[in-house]
Coordinates of N, CA and C in Angstrom, one line a residue:
M232 N 30.4 36.3 -11.9 CA 30.7 35.1 -11.0 C 29.6 35.4 -9.9
N233 N 29.1 36.4 -9.5 CA 28.0 36.4 -8.4 C 26.9 35.8 -8.9
H234 N 26.6 36.0 -10.4 CA 25.4 35.3 -10.9 C 25.4 34.0 -11.0
G235 N 26.6 33.3 -11.1 CA 26.9 32.0 -11.1 C 26.6 31.4 -9.7
I236 N 26.9 32.1 -8.7 CA 26.6 31.6 -7.4 C 25.2 31.8 -7.1
R237 N 24.5 32.8 -7.6 CA 23.1 32.9 -7.3 C 22.3 31.5 -8.0
S238 N 22.7 31.3 -9.3 CA 22.1 30.3 -10.0 C 22.3 29.1 -9.4
L239 N 23.6 28.7 -8.7 CA 23.8 27.5 -8.0 C 23.0 27.4 -6.8
A240 N 22.8 28.6 -6.2 CA 21.9 28.3 -4.9 C 20.4 28.3 -5.3
L241 N 20.1 28.6 -6.3 CA 18.5 28.4 -6.7 C 18.5 27.0 -7.2
L242 N 19.4 26.4 -7.7 CA 19.3 25.0 -8.1 C 19.5 24.0 -7.0
M243 N 20.2 24.3 -6.0 CA 20.3 23.3 -4.8 C 19.0 22.9 -4.3
P244 N 18.2 23.8 -3.9 CA 17.0 23.2 -3.3 C 16.0 22.3 -4.3
L245 N 16.0 22.6 -5.6 CA 15.4 21.8 -6.5 C 16.2 20.4 -6.5
G246 N 17.5 20.3 -6.4 CA 18.1 18.9 -6.4 C 17.7 18.2 -5.0
V247 N 17.7 18.9 -4.0 CA 17.3 18.3 -2.7 C 15.9 17.8 -2.7
A248 N 15.0 18.5 -3.4 CA 13.5 18.3 -3.4 C 13.3 17.0 -4.3
L249 N 14.1 17.1 -5.5 CA 14.0 15.8 -6.2 C 14.6 14.6 -5.5
L250 N 15.6 14.8 -4.7 CA 16.3 13.6 -4.0 C 15.2 13.0 -2.9
N251 N 14.7 13.9 -2.3 CA 13.7 13.7 -1.2 C 12.5 12.9 -1.8
S252 N 12.1 13.6 -3.0 CA 10.9 12.8 -3.7 C 11.1 11.5 -3.9
G253 N 12.3 11.2 -4.5 CA 12.5 9.7 -4.8 C 12.7 8.9 -3.5
C254 N 13.1 9.4 -2.3 CA 13.0 8.6 -1.0 C 11.5 8.5 -0.5
T255 N 10.8 9.5 -0.6 CA 9.3 9.4 0.0 C 8.4 8.7 -1.0
N256 N 8.6 8.6 -2.2 CA 7.8 7.9 -3.2 C 8.2 6.8 -3.9
P257 N 8.2 5.7 -3.3 CA 8.9 4.3 -3.9 C 8.2 4.2 -5.2
P258 N 9.1 3.5 -6.1 CA 8.6 3.2 -7.4 C 7.3 2.5 -7.5
K259 N 6.5 2.5 -8.4 CA 5.4 1.8 -8.6 C 5.6 0.3 -8.9
S260 N 4.7 -0.6 -8.4 CA 4.9 -2.1 -8.7 C 4.7 -2.3 -10.4
L261 N 5.4 -3.3 -10.9 CA 5.2 -3.6 -12.2 C 3.9 -4.1 -12.5
G262 N 3.2 -4.7 -11.4 CA 1.9 -5.4 -11.6 C 0.7 -4.2 -11.2
G263 N 1.1 -2.8 -10.9 CA 0.2 -1.9 -10.5 C -0.2 -2.1 -9.4
E264 N -1.4 -1.7 -8.8 CA -1.7 -1.5 -7.5 C -1.9 -2.9 -6.7
V265 N -1.9 -4.0 -7.4 CA -2.0 -5.4 -6.9 C -0.5 -5.5 -6.0
G266 N 0.3 -4.9 -6.4 CA 1.6 -4.9 -5.4 C 2.6 -6.0 -5.7
F267 N 2.4 -7.0 -6.6 CA 3.4 -7.9 -7.0 C 3.0 -8.5 -8.3
V268 N 4.1 -9.1 -9.0 CA 3.9 -9.8 -10.2 C 3.5 -11.2 -10.2
D269 N 4.4 -11.9 -9.3 CA 4.3 -13.3 -9.0 C 5.4 -13.6 -8.0
G270 N 5.2 -14.9 -7.7 CA 6.1 -15.5 -6.6 C 6.1 -17.1 -6.7
Y271 N 7.0 -17.8 -6.2 CA 7.0 -19.2 -6.3 C 7.4 -19.7 -5.1
L272 N 7.2 -21.2 -4.8 CA 7.6 -21.7 -3.7 C 7.8 -23.2 -4.1
D273 N 9.0 -23.9 -3.9 CA 9.0 -25.3 -4.3 C 8.5 -26.3 -3.3
A274 N 8.4 -27.5 -3.7 CA 7.7 -28.5 -2.8 C 8.5 -28.8 -1.6
T275 N 9.7 -28.7 -1.5 CA 10.5 -28.8 -0.3 C 10.2 -27.8 0.8
K276 N 10.3 -26.5 0.2 CA 9.8 -25.5 1.2 C 8.6 -25.7 1.8
L277 N 7.4 -25.9 0.8 CA 6.2 -26.0 1.4 C 6.1 -27.3 2.3
N278 N 6.5 -28.4 2.0 CA 6.5 -29.5 2.8 C 7.3 -29.2 4.2
G279 N 8.2 -28.4 4.2 CA 8.8 -28.0 5.5 C 8.0 -27.2 6.4
L280 N 7.0 -26.5 5.7 CA 6.1 -25.4 6.4 C 4.8 -26.4 6.8
M281 N 4.6 -27.3 6.1 CA 3.5 -28.1 6.6 C 3.8 -29.3 7.4
S282 N 5.1 -29.5 7.8 CA 5.6 -30.6 8.6 C 4.9 -30.5 10.0
D283 N 4.8 -29.5 10.5 CA 4.3 -29.2 11.8 C 2.6 -29.8 11.7
P284 N 2.6 -30.7 12.8 CA 1.2 -31.5 12.7 C 0.1 -30.4 12.9
S285 N 0.2 -29.4 13.5 CA -0.9 -28.3 13.7 C -1.2 -27.5 12.5
C286 N -0.3 -27.6 11.5 CA -0.5 -26.8 10.0 C -1.9 -27.2 9.4
A287 N -2.8 -26.2 9.3 CA -4.1 -26.4 8.5 C -4.1 -25.6 7.2
Y288 N -3.3 -24.5 7.1 CA -3.3 -23.6 5.9 C -1.7 -23.2 5.7
I289 N -1.6 -22.9 4.5 CA -0.4 -21.8 4.2 C -0.9 -20.5 3.7
R290 N -0.4 -19.5 4.5 CA -0.8 -18.3 4.1 C 0.3 -17.4 3.3
F291 N -0.2 -16.7 2.3 CA 1.0 -16.1 1.4 C 0.5 -14.4 1.6
Y292 N 1.5 -13.7 1.9 CA 1.3 -12.2 1.8 C 2.0 -11.6 0.6
N293 N 1.5 -10.6 -0.1 CA 2.3 -9.9 -0.9 C 3.2 -8.9 -0.3
A294 N 4.4 -9.0 -0.9 CA 5.5 -8.0 -0.3 C 6.5 -7.4 -1.3
R295 N 7.4 -6.8 -0.8 CA 8.5 -6.3 -1.7 C 10.0 -6.7 -0.8
R296 N 10.8 -7.3 -1.6 CA 12.1 -7.6 -1.1 C 12.9 -6.2 -0.4
T297 N 12.8 -5.2 -1.1 CA 13.3 -3.8 -0.8 C 12.2 -2.7 -1.3
S298 N 12.4 -1.5 -0.7 CA 11.5 -0.6 -1.0 C 11.2 -0.4 -2.2
G299 N 12.5 -0.5 -3.0 CA 12.5 -0.2 -4.5 C 12.2 -1.5 -5.4
D300 N 11.8 -2.6 -4.9 CA 11.5 -3.8 -5.6 C 10.1 -3.8 -6.3
T301 N 10.0 -3.4 -7.6 CA 8.9 -3.2 -8.4 C 8.4 -4.5 -8.9
Q302 N 9.1 -5.7 -8.9 CA 8.6 -6.9 -9.2 C 7.7 -7.6 -8.1
G303 N 8.1 -7.5 -7.0 CA 7.4 -7.7 -5.7 C 7.6 -9.5 -5.5
T304 N 7.0 -9.7 -4.4 CA 7.2 -11.2 -4.2 C 6.2 -11.6 -3.2
V305 N 6.2 -12.8 -2.7 CA 5.4 -13.5 -1.6 C 6.1 -13.8 -0.6
I306 N 5.6 -14.0 0.9 CA 5.9 -14.4 1.9 C 5.1 -15.4 2.3
A307 N 5.5 -16.5 2.8 CA 4.8 -17.6 3.2 C 4.8 -18.0 4.7
I308 N 3.9 -18.6 5.3 CA 3.9 -18.8 6.5 C 2.8 -19.9 6.9
A309 N 3.0 -21.1 7.6 CA 2.0 -22.2 7.9 C 1.0 -21.6 9.1
T310 N -0.1 -21.9 9.1 CA -1.2 -21.5 10.2 C -1.9 -22.7 10.5
K311 N -2.4 -22.5 11.9 CA -3.2 -23.3 12.6 C -4.6 -23.2 11.8
S312 N -5.5 -24.1 12.2 CA -7.0 -24.0 11.9 C -7.7 -22.6 12.5
S313 N -7.1 -22.2 13.5 CA -7.6 -20.9 14.1 C -7.2 -19.6 13.4
G314 N -6.3 -19.8 12.5 CA -5.5 -18.6 11.6 C -4.3 -18.2 12.3
E315 N -3.9 -18.7 13.5 CA -2.8 -18.2 14.2 C -1.5 -18.9 13.4
E316 N -0.5 -18.0 13.3 CA 0.7 -18.5 12.4 C 1.7 -19.3 13.3
I317 N 2.1 -20.2 12.5 CA 3.1 -21.2 13.4 C 4.5 -20.6 13.1
Y318 N 4.8 -19.9 14.3 CA 6.2 -19.0 14.3 C 6.7 -19.0 15.5
N319 N 8.1 -19.2 15.9 CA 8.7 -19.0 17.0 C 9.9 -18.1 16.9
G320 N 10.2 -17.6 15.8 CA 11.3 -16.7 15.7 C 12.6 -17.3 15.3
T321 N 12.7 -18.7 15.5 CA 14.2 -19.3 15.3 C 14.0 -20.4 14.3
T322 N 13.4 -21.5 14.7 CA 13.2 -22.5 13.7 C 12.0 -22.6 12.9
L323 N 11.1 -21.7 13.3 CA 10.0 -21.5 12.4 C 9.7 -20.0 12.2
K324 N 10.1 -19.8 10.8 CA 9.8 -18.3 10.4 C 9.2 -18.2 9.1
Y325 N 9.2 -17.0 8.7 CA 8.4 -16.6 7.4 C 9.4 -16.7 6.4
K326 N 9.0 -17.4 5.2 CA 9.8 -17.6 4.0 C 9.4 -16.7 2.8
M327 N 10.3 -15.7 2.4 CA 10.0 -14.7 1.5 C 10.8 -15.3 0.2
Y328 N 10.0 -15.6 -0.9 CA 10.6 -15.9 -2.2 C 11.4 -14.9 -2.6
D329 N 12.7 -15.4 -3.2 CA 13.7 -14.4 -3.7 C 13.7 -14.8 -5.2
R330 N 14.2 -16.1 -5.5 CA 14.4 -16.3 -7.0 C 14.3 -17.7 -7.3
I331 N 14.4 -18.3 -8.6 CA 14.5 -19.8 -8.7 C 15.8 -20.0 -9.2
S332 N 16.6 -21.0 -8.9 CA 18.0 -21.3 -9.2 C 18.0 -22.9 -9.2
K333 N 18.5 -23.4 -10.2 CA 18.8 -24.9 -10.4 C 17.5 -25.7 -10.1
G334 N 16.2 -25.2 -10.5 CA 15.1 -25.8 -10.3 C 14.6 -25.7 -8.9
T335 N 15.0 -25.0 -8.0 CA 14.4 -24.8 -6.6 C 14.3 -23.3 -6.5
T336 N 13.5 -23.0 -5.4 CA 13.3 -21.7 -5.2 C 14.1 -21.2 -4.0
L337 N 14.8 -20.1 -4.1 CA 15.6 -19.6 -3.0 C 14.8 -18.7 -2.2
V338 N 14.9 -19.0 -0.8 CA 14.0 -18.0 0.0 C 14.9 -17.2 1.2
V339 N 14.4 -16.2 1.6 CA 14.9 -15.6 2.7 C 14.0 -15.8 4.0
D340 N 14.5 -16.5 4.9 CA 14.0 -16.5 6.4 C 13.9 -15.3 7.0
L341 N 12.5 -15.0 7.5 CA 12.4 -13.6 8.0 C 11.8 -13.8 9.7
T342 N 12.2 -13.0 10.4 CA 11.5 -12.8 11.7 C 10.2 -11.9 11.4
R343 N 9.3 -12.0 12.4 CA 8.1 -11.4 12.1 C 8.2 -9.8 11.8
A344 N 9.0 -9.3 12.6 CA 9.3 -7.8 12.4 C 9.8 -7.7 11.1
E345 N 10.7 -8.4 10.4 CA 11.3 -8.3 9.1 C 10.2 -8.5 8.2
A346 N 9.2 -9.4 8.3 CA 8.1 -9.7 7.5 C 7.1 -8.6 7.5
I347 N 7.0 -8.0 8.5 CA 6.1 -6.8 8.6 C 6.8 -5.6 7.9
T348 N 8.1 -5.3 7.9 CA 8.8 -4.4 7.3 C 8.5 -4.6 5.7
R349 N 8.8 -6.0 5.2 CA 8.6 -6.2 3.6 C 7.2 -5.8 3.3
I350 N 6.2 -6.3 4.1 CA 4.7 -5.9 3.8 C 4.6 -4.4 3.8
G351 N 5.2 -3.8 4.7 CA 5.2 -2.2 4.8 C 5.7 -1.6 3.5
Y352 N 6.7 -2.2 2.9 CA 7.1 -1.4 1.5 C 6.0 -1.5 0.6
V353 N 5.3 -2.4 0.5 CA 4.0 -2.3 -0.3 C 3.0 -1.2 0.1
K354 N 2.7 -1.1 1.2 CA 1.7 -0.1 1.8 C 2.4 1.4 1.4
A355 N 3.8 1.6 1.7 CA 4.3 2.9 1.5 C 4.3 3.1 0.0
A356 N 4.2 2.3 -1.0 CA 4.1 2.5 -2.3 C 2.6 2.8 -2.9
N357 N 1.7 2.9 -1.8 CA 0.2 3.2 -1.9 C -0.4 2.1 -2.7
E358 N 0.1 0.8 -2.5 CA -0.5 -0.3 -3.3 C -1.3 -1.4 -2.3
K359 N -2.1 -2.3 -2.8 CA -2.8 -3.0 -1.9 C -2.0 -4.2 -1.3
S360 N -2.3 -4.2 0.1 CA -1.5 -5.2 0.8 C -2.8 -6.3 1.2
Y361 N -2.3 -7.5 1.0 CA -3.4 -8.5 1.3 C -2.8 -10.0 1.5
A362 N -3.5 -10.9 2.1 CA -3.2 -12.3 2.4 C -4.1 -13.3 1.9
A363 N -3.5 -14.4 1.4 CA -4.4 -15.5 0.8 C -4.2 -16.7 1.5
N364 N -5.1 -17.5 2.1 CA -4.9 -18.8 2.7 C -5.3 -20.0 1.8
F365 N -4.5 -21.0 1.7 CA -4.8 -22.0 0.8 C -4.6 -23.4 1.8
T366 N -5.6 -24.2 1.8 CA -5.4 -25.4 2.8 C -4.4 -26.3 2.5
R367 N -3.9 -27.1 3.6 CA -2.9 -27.9 3.5 C -3.2 -29.0 2.4
A368 N -4.5 -29.5 2.3 CA -4.7 -30.6 1.4 C -4.7 -30.0 0.0
D369 N -5.0 -28.6 -0.3 CA -4.9 -28.2 -1.6 C -3.4 -28.0 -2.0
V370 N -2.6 -27.6 -1.2 CA -1.4 -27.3 -1.5 C -0.6 -28.6 -1.6
A371 N -1.0 -29.5 -0.8 CA -0.3 -30.9 -1.1 C -0.7 -31.4 -2.3
N372 N -2.0 -31.5 -2.8 CA -2.5 -31.9 -4.0 C -1.8 -31.5 -5.1
L373 N -1.4 -30.0 -5.1 CA -0.7 -29.3 -6.3 C 0.7 -30.0 -6.5
I374 N 1.4 -29.9 -5.3 CA 2.7 -30.2 -5.4 C 3.1 -31.7 -5.6
T375 N 2.2 -32.6 -5.3 CA 2.4 -34.1 -5.5 C 1.7 -34.6 -6.8
S376 N 1.2 -33.6 -7.7 CA 0.8 -34.0 -8.9 C 1.7 -34.4 -9.8
A377 N 1.6 -35.1 -11.1 CA 2.5 -35.5 -11.9 C 3.2 -34.2 -12.6
G378 N 4.6 -34.3 -12.5 CA 5.2 -33.3 -13.1 C 5.4 -31.9 -12.5
C379 N 4.8 -32.0 -11.2 CA 4.9 -30.6 -10.6 C 5.9 -30.8 -9.4
N380 N 6.6 -29.8 -9.1 CA 7.5 -29.5 -7.9 C 7.7 -28.3 -7.3
G381 N 6.5 -27.5 -7.5 CA 6.2 -26.2 -6.7 C 4.8 -25.6 -7.1
V382 N 4.8 -24.4 -6.6 CA 3.4 -23.6 -6.9 C 3.9 -22.2 -7.4
K383 N 3.0 -21.5 -8.1 CA 3.2 -20.2 -8.6 C 2.1 -19.3 -8.0
L384 N 2.3 -18.3 -7.3 CA 1.2 -17.3 -6.9 C 1.3 -16.1 -7.8
T385 N 0.1 -15.6 -8.2 CA -0.3 -14.5 -9.0 C -1.3 -13.7 -8.3
P386 N -1.4 -12.5 -8.5 CA -2.6 -11.5 -8.1 C -3.9 -12.2 -8.8
E387 N -4.9 -11.9 -8.1 CA -6.2 -12.2 -8.6 C -7.3 -11.2 -8.2
R388 N -8.0 -10.6 -9.1 CA -8.9 -9.5 -8.7 C -10.4 -10.2 -8.5
L389 N -10.9 -10.1 -7.4 CA -12.2 -10.5 -7.0 C -13.0 -9.1 -6.7
A390 N -13.8 -9.0 -5.7 CA -14.4 -7.9 -5.1 C -13.2 -7.1 -4.7
T391 N -12.4 -8.1 -4.0 CA -11.0 -7.3 -3.5 C -9.9 -8.0 -4.3
Y392 N -8.7 -7.7 -3.7 CA -7.7 -8.4 -4.2 C -7.2 -9.9 -3.7
S393 N -6.8 -10.9 -4.3 CA -6.6 -12.1 -3.9 C -5.4 -12.8 -4.5
M394 N -5.2 -14.1 -4.4 CA -4.3 -14.8 -5.1 C -4.7 -16.0 -5.7
R395 N -4.0 -16.4 -6.8 CA -4.4 -17.6 -7.5 C -3.1 -18.5 -7.3
M396 N -3.3 -19.8 -6.9 CA -2.1 -20.6 -6.8 C -2.1 -21.7 -7.9
A397 N -1.2 -21.9 -8.7 CA -1.1 -23.0 -9.8 C 0.1 -23.9 -9.5
P398 N -0.1 -25.1 -10.1 CA 1.0 -26.0 -10.0 C 2.0 -25.7 -10.9
V399 N 3.3 -25.8 -10.6 CA 4.3 -25.5 -11.6 C 5.4 -26.7 -11.7
K400 N 6.2 -26.6 -12.7 CA 7.4 -27.3 -12.9 C 8.5 -26.5 -13.0
L401 N 9.5 -26.5 -11.9 CA 10.5 -25.8 -11.8 C 11.8 -26.2 -12.3
A402 N 12.5 -25.6 -13.3 CA 13.6 -26.1 -14.0 C 14.6 -25.0 -14.2
G403 N 16.0 -25.1 -14.0 CA 16.7 -23.9 -14.2 C 16.5 -22.6 -13.5
T404 N 16.0 -21.6 -14.1 CA 15.8 -20.3 -13.4 C 14.3 -19.8 -13.6
S405 N 13.4 -21.0 -14.0 CA 12.0 -20.5 -14.3 C 11.1 -21.6 -14.0
G406 N 9.8 -21.3 -13.9 CA 8.7 -22.2 -13.5 C 7.6 -22.1 -14.8
T407 N 7.1 -23.5 -15.0 CA 6.2 -23.6 -16.2 C 4.8 -23.9 -15.3
V408 N 3.7 -23.4 -15.7 CA 2.6 -23.8 -15.0 C 2.0 -25.1 -15.7
N409 N 1.7 -26.1 -15.0 CA 1.0 -27.3 -15.5 C -0.3 -27.0 -15.7
P410 N -0.9 -27.6 -16.7 CA -2.5 -27.5 -16.9 C -3.2 -28.3 -16.0
A411 N -2.8 -29.2 -15.3 CA -3.5 -30.0 -14.4 C -2.6 -30.3 -13.2
P412 N -3.2 -30.3 -11.9 CA -4.4 -30.2 -11.7 C -4.9 -28.7 -11.9
P413 N -6.1 -28.0 -11.9 CA -6.4 -26.8 -12.1 C -5.9 -25.9 -11.0
S414 N -5.5 -24.6 -11.3 CA -5.2 -23.5 -10.4 C -6.3 -23.2 -9.3
I415 N -6.0 -22.8 -8.2 CA -7.0 -22.5 -7.1 C -6.9 -20.9 -6.8
V416 N -8.1 -20.4 -6.5 CA -8.0 -18.9 -6.0 C -8.6 -19.0 -4.6
C417 N -7.9 -18.3 -3.9 CA -8.3 -17.9 -2.6 C -9.5 -17.1 -2.5
T418 N -10.7 -17.5 -2.2 CA -12.1 -16.6 -2.3 C -12.3 -15.9 -0.9
E419 N -11.5 -16.0 -0.1 CA -11.6 -15.1 1.2 C -10.3 -14.5 1.8
P420 N -9.9 -13.6 0.9 CA -8.5 -13.1 1.4 C -8.8 -11.9 2.5
C421 N -7.6 -11.6 3.1 CA -7.6 -10.5 4.1 C -6.8 -9.5 3.7
P422 N -7.3 -8.2 3.8 CA -8.8 -7.8 4.3 C -9.9 -8.4 3.5
T423 N -10.9 -8.1 4.2 CA -12.2 -8.4 4.2 C -12.8 -9.7 4.9
F424 N -11.9 -10.7 4.7 CA -12.0 -12.1 5.6 C -10.7 -12.2 6.3
C425 N -11.0 -12.0 7.4 CA -9.7 -12.2 8.3 C -9.9 -13.1 9.5
G426 N -10.9 -13.9 9.5 CA -11.1 -14.9 10.6 C -11.6 -14.2 11.8
G427 N -11.9 -15.1 12.8 CA -12.2 -14.6 14.0 C -11.2 -13.8 14.9
T428 N -10.0 -13.9 14.6 CA -9.0 -13.0 15.2 C -8.1 -12.3 14.1
P429 N -8.7 -11.1 13.8 CA -7.8 -10.5 12.7 C -6.4 -10.1 13.1
S430 N -6.0 -10.1 14.4 CA -4.7 -9.6 14.7 C -3.6 -10.9 14.4
Y431 N -4.1 -12.1 14.1 CA -3.4 -13.2 13.5 C -2.7 -12.8 12.2
Y432 N -3.2 -11.7 11.5 CA -2.6 -11.4 10.3 C -1.7 -10.2 10.3
I433 N -0.5 -10.3 10.0 CA 0.6 -9.3 10.0 C 0.3 -8.1 9.0
N434 N -0.4 -8.1 8.2 CA -0.7 -7.1 7.2 C -1.8 -6.2 7.8
R435 N -2.3 -6.4 8.9 CA -3.6 -5.7 9.3 C -3.0 -4.3 9.9

């Protein structure tokens, strides 16, 4: 009987250690250190972001929906030409892609603090956190092209990590990349290129 108790006592710290290990080491992204696999946004959501007359760019951050989200996702926000994000915490928020349903993208509206938390999940997994800016004109060109009703974001490896944006046809629960117009790569991602005011980026 005593031997059984001693064995149980020895096993308990191991169980606790394994439990703690799972909590402190989030699972790795399916995309590797790039931190996400892909993300989508439909034309309606993008037009909503671009409806502000001061919008010059759409900025995308890689993120996780939860700490254990190995698929990863993107968070979108409109920005001014200065790089300042167009956000007021009520009617103007960050939009996090969740999934495609009935040919549209379902998103979660986030406050700045909530967006920072989702980006922090990527950092906690020791993966790369970065942002990519695409001009309003480029985004509009993709979503108004024939057969397209949204965009797809995927990781792109340059000297550092960035994103590629491609026009897509969203239908049902998936999106198909259109061959034209050609996809676009953000050549100046942050970090590395973070504009004149790096504090405008919430992944810094």
